[in-house]
Amino acid sequence: MPKNKLQRFAELRTFANVHEFLFNERENNFKLKGKWNKEYFKNNNPIVLELGCGKGEYSIGLAERYPNKNFIGVDIKGARIWRGSKNAQEKNLKNVSFLRTQVEFIEGCFEKDEVSEIWITFPDPQPNKEKKRLTHLIFLNRYKNILQQGGIIHLKTDSLELHEFTLEVIAENKFTKIYSTADLYSESNFGENWAEATELKTHYEKLFTDKGKKITYLKFQL
Ligand SMILES: C[S@@+](CC[C@H](N)C(=O)[O-])C[C@H]1O[C@@H](n2cnc3c(N)ncnc32)[C@H](O)[C@@H]1O
């Protein structure tokens, strides 16, 4: 690991807006489980997660748009979270935080009904490992255990395969599809969430659109 990366890892542990819940802790619950608002954000605002957040463009962009909501970007990669955390600090955003963990442990980090909405932004499509896809039923059942009734899940991806796979999971399990497009930027305004779906762009989204790839978007409830 380059020195710079090691320094960033050490620094990451000092950032007040970053939390870690790692593999060796998974037998216990995370210390803020059920207490994110009371002990960290110190308000009663709705909590929105960005899963596989990378550098957290959605968490930060949404936090700026919605000061009365709390945003938590979740990713396992410390270097990416370091960047997101720094960007949030530079913007002095108090309603955004980052959690370094695997999404597999999400139920250890949040209490039932603690989360009101989830964004999944450009997750690894996992072409050969269906069960590792963040929209596999195994993961959706985990989200069900932390999401409030009627909580919305948004998926943005460049992978048509992952988009279609998720549509199948929704249909097979009688979940509620609210909006789906295989080519987001060819659509006209579809109403609620249009602005954030089209105006916020992540690091990976920019890489994919530069290559001419179409971006898909899916909004659903469990
Ligand atoms: C393709 S990147 C997208 C990052 C960012 N959302 C973007 O669009 O720029 C996928 C991210 O998901 C994270 N990730 C993948 N599987 C994960 C898991 N099971 N738990 C936590 N993070 C995961 C990776 O570390 C990576 O940062």
mmCIF file with all atom_site columns, N, CA and C and ligand atoms in Angstrom, residues 50 52-55 57 74-77 80 101-104 121-124 134 139 202-205, ligand 1:
data_model
loop_
_atom_site.group_PDB
_atom_site.id
_atom_site.type_symbol
_atom_site.label_atom_id
_atom_site.label_alt_id
_atom_site.label_comp_id
_atom_site.label_asym_id
_atom_site.label_entity_id
_atom_site.label_seq_id
_atom_site.pdbx_PDB_ins_code
_atom_site.Cartn_x
_atom_site.Cartn_y
_atom_site.Cartn_z
_atom_site.occupancy
_atom_site.B_iso_or_equiv
_atom_site.pdbx_formal_charge
_atom_site.auth_seq_id
_atom_site.auth_comp_id
_atom_site.auth_asym_id
_atom_site.auth_atom_id
_atom_site.pdbx_PDB_model_num
ATOM   1   N N   . GLU A 1 50  ? -26.796 5.546  1.296   1.00 0.00 ? 50  GLU A N   1
ATOM   2   C CA  . GLU A 1 50  ? -26.263 5.294  -0.053  1.00 0.00 ? 50  GLU A CA  1
ATOM   3   C C   . GLU A 1 50  ? -25.353 4.081  0.069   1.00 0.00 ? 50  GLU A C   1
ATOM   4   N N   . GLY A 1 52  ? -22.724 1.223  -1.220  1.00 0.00 ? 52  GLY A N   1
ATOM   5   C CA  . GLY A 1 52  ? -21.647 1.180  -2.211  1.00 0.00 ? 52  GLY A CA  1
ATOM   6   C C   . GLY A 1 52  ? -21.375 2.603  -2.682  1.00 0.00 ? 52  GLY A C   1
ATOM   7   N N   . CYS A 1 53  ? -21.241 3.512  -1.700  1.00 0.00 ? 53  CYS A N   1
ATOM   8   C CA  . CYS A 1 53  ? -21.246 4.965  -2.002  1.00 0.00 ? 53  CYS A CA  1
ATOM   9   C C   . CYS A 1 53  ? -19.976 5.450  -2.678  1.00 0.00 ? 53  CYS A C   1
ATOM   10  N N   . GLY A 1 54  ? -18.878 4.664  -2.625  1.00 0.00 ? 54  GLY A N   1
ATOM   11  C CA  . GLY A 1 54  ? -17.622 5.169  -3.194  1.00 0.00 ? 54  GLY A CA  1
ATOM   12  C C   . GLY A 1 54  ? -17.235 6.477  -2.518  1.00 0.00 ? 54  GLY A C   1
ATOM   13  N N   . LYS A 1 55  ? -17.114 7.537  -3.310  1.00 0.00 ? 55  LYS A N   1
ATOM   14  C CA  . LYS A 1 55  ? -16.723 8.847  -2.762  1.00 0.00 ? 55  LYS A CA  1
ATOM   15  C C   . LYS A 1 55  ? -17.942 9.646  -2.287  1.00 0.00 ? 55  LYS A C   1
ATOM   16  N N   . GLU A 1 57  ? -20.872 10.792 -3.724  1.00 0.00 ? 57  GLU A N   1
ATOM   17  C CA  . GLU A 1 57  ? -21.455 11.948 -4.437  1.00 0.00 ? 57  GLU A CA  1
ATOM   18  C C   . GLU A 1 57  ? -22.954 12.084 -4.150  1.00 0.00 ? 57  GLU A C   1
ATOM   19  N N   . VAL A 1 74  ? -22.347 4.263  2.707   1.00 0.00 ? 74  VAL A N   1
ATOM   20  C CA  . VAL A 1 74  ? -21.794 2.995  3.195   1.00 0.00 ? 74  VAL A CA  1
ATOM   21  C C   . VAL A 1 74  ? -20.901 2.386  2.124   1.00 0.00 ? 74  VAL A C   1
ATOM   22  N N   . ASP A 1 75  ? -19.676 2.065  2.484   1.00 0.00 ? 75  ASP A N   1
ATOM   23  C CA  . ASP A 1 75  ? -18.762 1.412  1.534   1.00 0.00 ? 75  ASP A CA  1
ATOM   24  C C   . ASP A 1 75  ? -17.684 0.717  2.353   1.00 0.00 ? 75  ASP A C   1
ATOM   25  N N   . ILE A 1 76  ? -17.057 -0.290 1.737   1.00 0.00 ? 76  ILE A N   1
ATOM   26  C CA  . ILE A 1 76  ? -15.980 -0.988 2.445   1.00 0.00 ? 76  ILE A CA  1
ATOM   27  C C   . ILE A 1 76  ? -14.620 -0.353 2.142   1.00 0.00 ? 76  ILE A C   1
ATOM   28  N N   . LYS A 1 77  ? -14.526 0.432  1.092   1.00 0.00 ? 77  LYS A N   1
ATOM   29  C CA  . LYS A 1 77  ? -13.211 0.960  0.677   1.00 0.00 ? 77  LYS A CA  1
ATOM   30  C C   . LYS A 1 77  ? -12.871 2.277  1.383   1.00 0.00 ? 77  LYS A C   1
ATOM   31  N N   . ARG A 1 80  ? -11.881 5.561  -0.653  1.00 0.00 ? 80  ARG A N   1
ATOM   32  C CA  . ARG A 1 80  ? -13.003 6.295  -1.271  1.00 0.00 ? 80  ARG A CA  1
ATOM   33  C C   . ARG A 1 80  ? -13.774 7.071  -0.204  1.00 0.00 ? 80  ARG A C   1
ATOM   34  N N   . THR A 1 101 ? -18.124 -0.311 6.143   1.00 0.00 ? 101 THR A N   1
ATOM   35  C CA  . THR A 1 101 ? -18.487 -1.687 6.485   1.00 0.00 ? 101 THR A CA  1
ATOM   36  C C   . THR A 1 101 ? -18.892 -2.400 5.203   1.00 0.00 ? 101 THR A C   1
ATOM   37  N N   . GLN A 1 102 ? -19.150 -3.697 5.329   1.00 0.00 ? 102 GLN A N   1
ATOM   38  C CA  . GLN A 1 102 ? -19.718 -4.427 4.195   1.00 0.00 ? 102 GLN A CA  1
ATOM   39  C C   . GLN A 1 102 ? -21.237 -4.342 4.308   1.00 0.00 ? 102 GLN A C   1
ATOM   40  N N   . VAL A 1 103 ? -21.887 -4.193 3.170   1.00 0.00 ? 103 VAL A N   1
ATOM   41  C CA  . VAL A 1 103 ? -23.354 -4.099 3.179   1.00 0.00 ? 103 VAL A CA  1
ATOM   42  C C   . VAL A 1 103 ? -23.955 -5.379 3.785   1.00 0.00 ? 103 VAL A C   1
ATOM   43  N N   . GLU A 1 104 ? -23.213 -6.471 3.713   1.00 0.00 ? 104 GLU A N   1
ATOM   44  C CA  . GLU A 1 104 ? -23.659 -7.742 4.312   1.00 0.00 ? 104 GLU A CA  1
ATOM   45  C C   . GLU A 1 104 ? -23.985 -7.569 5.805   1.00 0.00 ? 104 GLU A C   1
ATOM   46  N N   . THR A 1 121 ? -25.990 3.147  -5.767  1.00 0.00 ? 121 THR A N   1
ATOM   47  C CA  . THR A 1 121 ? -25.443 3.875  -6.909  1.00 0.00 ? 121 THR A CA  1
ATOM   48  C C   . THR A 1 121 ? -24.298 3.105  -7.569  1.00 0.00 ? 121 THR A C   1
ATOM   49  N N   . PHE A 1 122 ? -24.528 2.659  -8.757  1.00 0.00 ? 122 PHE A N   1
ATOM   50  C CA  . PHE A 1 122 ? -23.521 1.973  -9.573  1.00 0.00 ? 122 PHE A CA  1
ATOM   51  C C   . PHE A 1 122 ? -22.802 0.863  -8.802  1.00 0.00 ? 122 PHE A C   1
ATOM   52  N N   . PRO A 1 123 ? -23.582 -0.078 -8.265  1.00 0.00 ? 123 PRO A N   1
ATOM   53  C CA  . PRO A 1 123 ? -22.954 -1.185 -7.538  1.00 0.00 ? 123 PRO A CA  1
ATOM   54  C C   . PRO A 1 123 ? -22.206 -2.098 -8.517  1.00 0.00 ? 123 PRO A C   1
ATOM   55  N N   . ASP A 1 124 ? -21.243 -2.844 -8.002  1.00 0.00 ? 124 ASP A N   1
ATOM   56  C CA  . ASP A 1 124 ? -20.566 -3.815 -8.860  1.00 0.00 ? 124 ASP A CA  1
ATOM   57  C C   . ASP A 1 124 ? -21.626 -4.781 -9.398  1.00 0.00 ? 124 ASP A C   1
ATOM   58  N N   . LEU A 1 134 ? -26.067 -6.377 -4.957  1.00 0.00 ? 134 LEU A N   1
ATOM   59  C CA  . LEU A 1 134 ? -26.709 -5.649 -3.850  1.00 0.00 ? 134 LEU A CA  1
ATOM   60  C C   . LEU A 1 134 ? -28.221 -5.588 -3.978  1.00 0.00 ? 134 LEU A C   1
ATOM   61  N N   . PHE A 1 139 ? -30.016 -9.604 -0.140  1.00 0.00 ? 139 PHE A N   1
ATOM   62  C CA  . PHE A 1 139 ? -29.759 -8.224 0.316   1.00 0.00 ? 139 PHE A CA  1
ATOM   63  C C   . PHE A 1 139 ? -31.075 -7.476 0.556   1.00 0.00 ? 139 PHE A C   1
ATOM   64  N N   . THR A 1 202 ? -22.385 10.366 -10.117 1.00 0.00 ? 202 THR A N   1
ATOM   65  C CA  . THR A 1 202 ? -21.282 9.839  -9.321  1.00 0.00 ? 202 THR A CA  1
ATOM   66  C C   . THR A 1 202 ? -20.019 9.741  -10.186 1.00 0.00 ? 202 THR A C   1
ATOM   67  N N   . HIS A 1 203 ? -18.923 9.431  -9.507  1.00 0.00 ? 203 HIS A N   1
ATOM   68  C CA  . HIS A 1 203 ? -17.641 9.233  -10.199 1.00 0.00 ? 203 HIS A CA  1
ATOM   69  C C   . HIS A 1 203 ? -17.784 8.154  -11.288 1.00 0.00 ? 203 HIS A C   1
ATOM   70  N N   . TYR A 1 204 ? -18.367 7.020  -10.916 1.00 0.00 ? 204 TYR A N   1
ATOM   71  C CA  . TYR A 1 204 ? -18.495 5.931  -11.900 1.00 0.00 ? 204 TYR A CA  1
ATOM   72  C C   . TYR A 1 204 ? -19.478 6.292  -13.002 1.00 0.00 ? 204 TYR A C   1
ATOM   73  N N   . GLU A 1 205 ? -20.532 7.014  -12.637 1.00 0.00 ? 205 GLU A N   1
ATOM   74  C CA  . GLU A 1 205 ? -21.494 7.407  -13.677 1.00 0.00 ? 205 GLU A CA  1
ATOM   75  C C   . GLU A 1 205 ? -20.798 8.240  -14.748 1.00 0.00 ? 205 GLU A C   1
HETATM 76  C C1  . LIG B 2 .   ? -18.465 0.625  -8.972  1.00 0.00 ? 1   LIG B C1  1
HETATM 77  S S1  . LIG B 2 .   ? -18.190 1.339  -7.415  1.00 0.00 ? 1   LIG B S1  1
HETATM 78  C C2  . LIG B 2 .   ? -19.374 2.666  -7.367  1.00 0.00 ? 1   LIG B C2  1
HETATM 79  C C3  . LIG B 2 .   ? -19.013 3.718  -6.378  1.00 0.00 ? 1   LIG B C3  1
HETATM 80  C C4  . LIG B 2 .   ? -19.927 4.954  -6.389  1.00 0.00 ? 1   LIG B C4  1
HETATM 81  N N1  . LIG B 2 .   ? -21.275 4.628  -5.974  1.00 0.00 ? 1   LIG B N1  1
HETATM 82  C C5  . LIG B 2 .   ? -19.956 5.587  -7.750  1.00 0.00 ? 1   LIG B C5  1
HETATM 83  O O1  . LIG B 2 .   ? -20.975 5.427  -8.449  1.00 0.00 ? 1   LIG B O1  1
HETATM 84  O O2  . LIG B 2 .   ? -18.970 6.227  -8.121  1.00 0.00 ? 1   LIG B O2  1
HETATM 85  C C6  . LIG B 2 .   ? -18.916 0.166  -6.312  1.00 0.00 ? 1   LIG B C6  1
HETATM 86  C C7  . LIG B 2 .   ? -18.636 0.464  -4.854  1.00 0.00 ? 1   LIG B C7  1
HETATM 87  O O3  . LIG B 2 .   ? -19.347 -0.450 -4.067  1.00 0.00 ? 1   LIG B O3  1
HETATM 88  C C8  . LIG B 2 .   ? -18.516 -0.889 -3.012  1.00 0.00 ? 1   LIG B C8  1
HETATM 89  N N2  . LIG B 2 .   ? -19.021 -2.221 -2.615  1.00 0.00 ? 1   LIG B N2  1
HETATM 90  C C9  . LIG B 2 .   ? -19.264 -3.265 -3.427  1.00 0.00 ? 1   LIG B C9  1
HETATM 91  N N3  . LIG B 2 .   ? -19.766 -4.304 -2.737  1.00 0.00 ? 1   LIG B N3  1
HETATM 92  C C10 . LIG B 2 .   ? -19.821 -3.897 -1.447  1.00 0.00 ? 1   LIG B C10 1
HETATM 93  C C11 . LIG B 2 .   ? -20.251 -4.514 -0.238  1.00 0.00 ? 1   LIG B C11 1
HETATM 94  N N4  . LIG B 2 .   ? -20.721 -5.757 -0.243  1.00 0.00 ? 1   LIG B N4  1
HETATM 95  N N5  . LIG B 2 .   ? -20.175 -3.808 0.888   1.00 0.00 ? 1   LIG B N5  1
HETATM 96  C C12 . LIG B 2 .   ? -19.676 -2.538 0.902   1.00 0.00 ? 1   LIG B C12 1
HETATM 97  N N6  . LIG B 2 .   ? -19.269 -1.903 -0.213  1.00 0.00 ? 1   LIG B N6  1
HETATM 98  C C13 . LIG B 2 .   ? -19.347 -2.567 -1.375  1.00 0.00 ? 1   LIG B C13 1
HETATM 99  C C14 . LIG B 2 .   ? -17.128 -0.903 -3.576  1.00 0.00 ? 1   LIG B C14 1
HETATM 100 O O4  . LIG B 2 .   ? -16.151 -0.795 -2.574  1.00 0.00 ? 1   LIG B O4  1
HETATM 101 C C15 . LIG B 2 .   ? -17.175 0.308  -4.505  1.00 0.00 ? 1   LIG B C15 1
HETATM 102 O O5  . LIG B 2 .   ? -16.726 1.494  -3.869  1.00 0.00 ? 1   LIG B O5  1
#
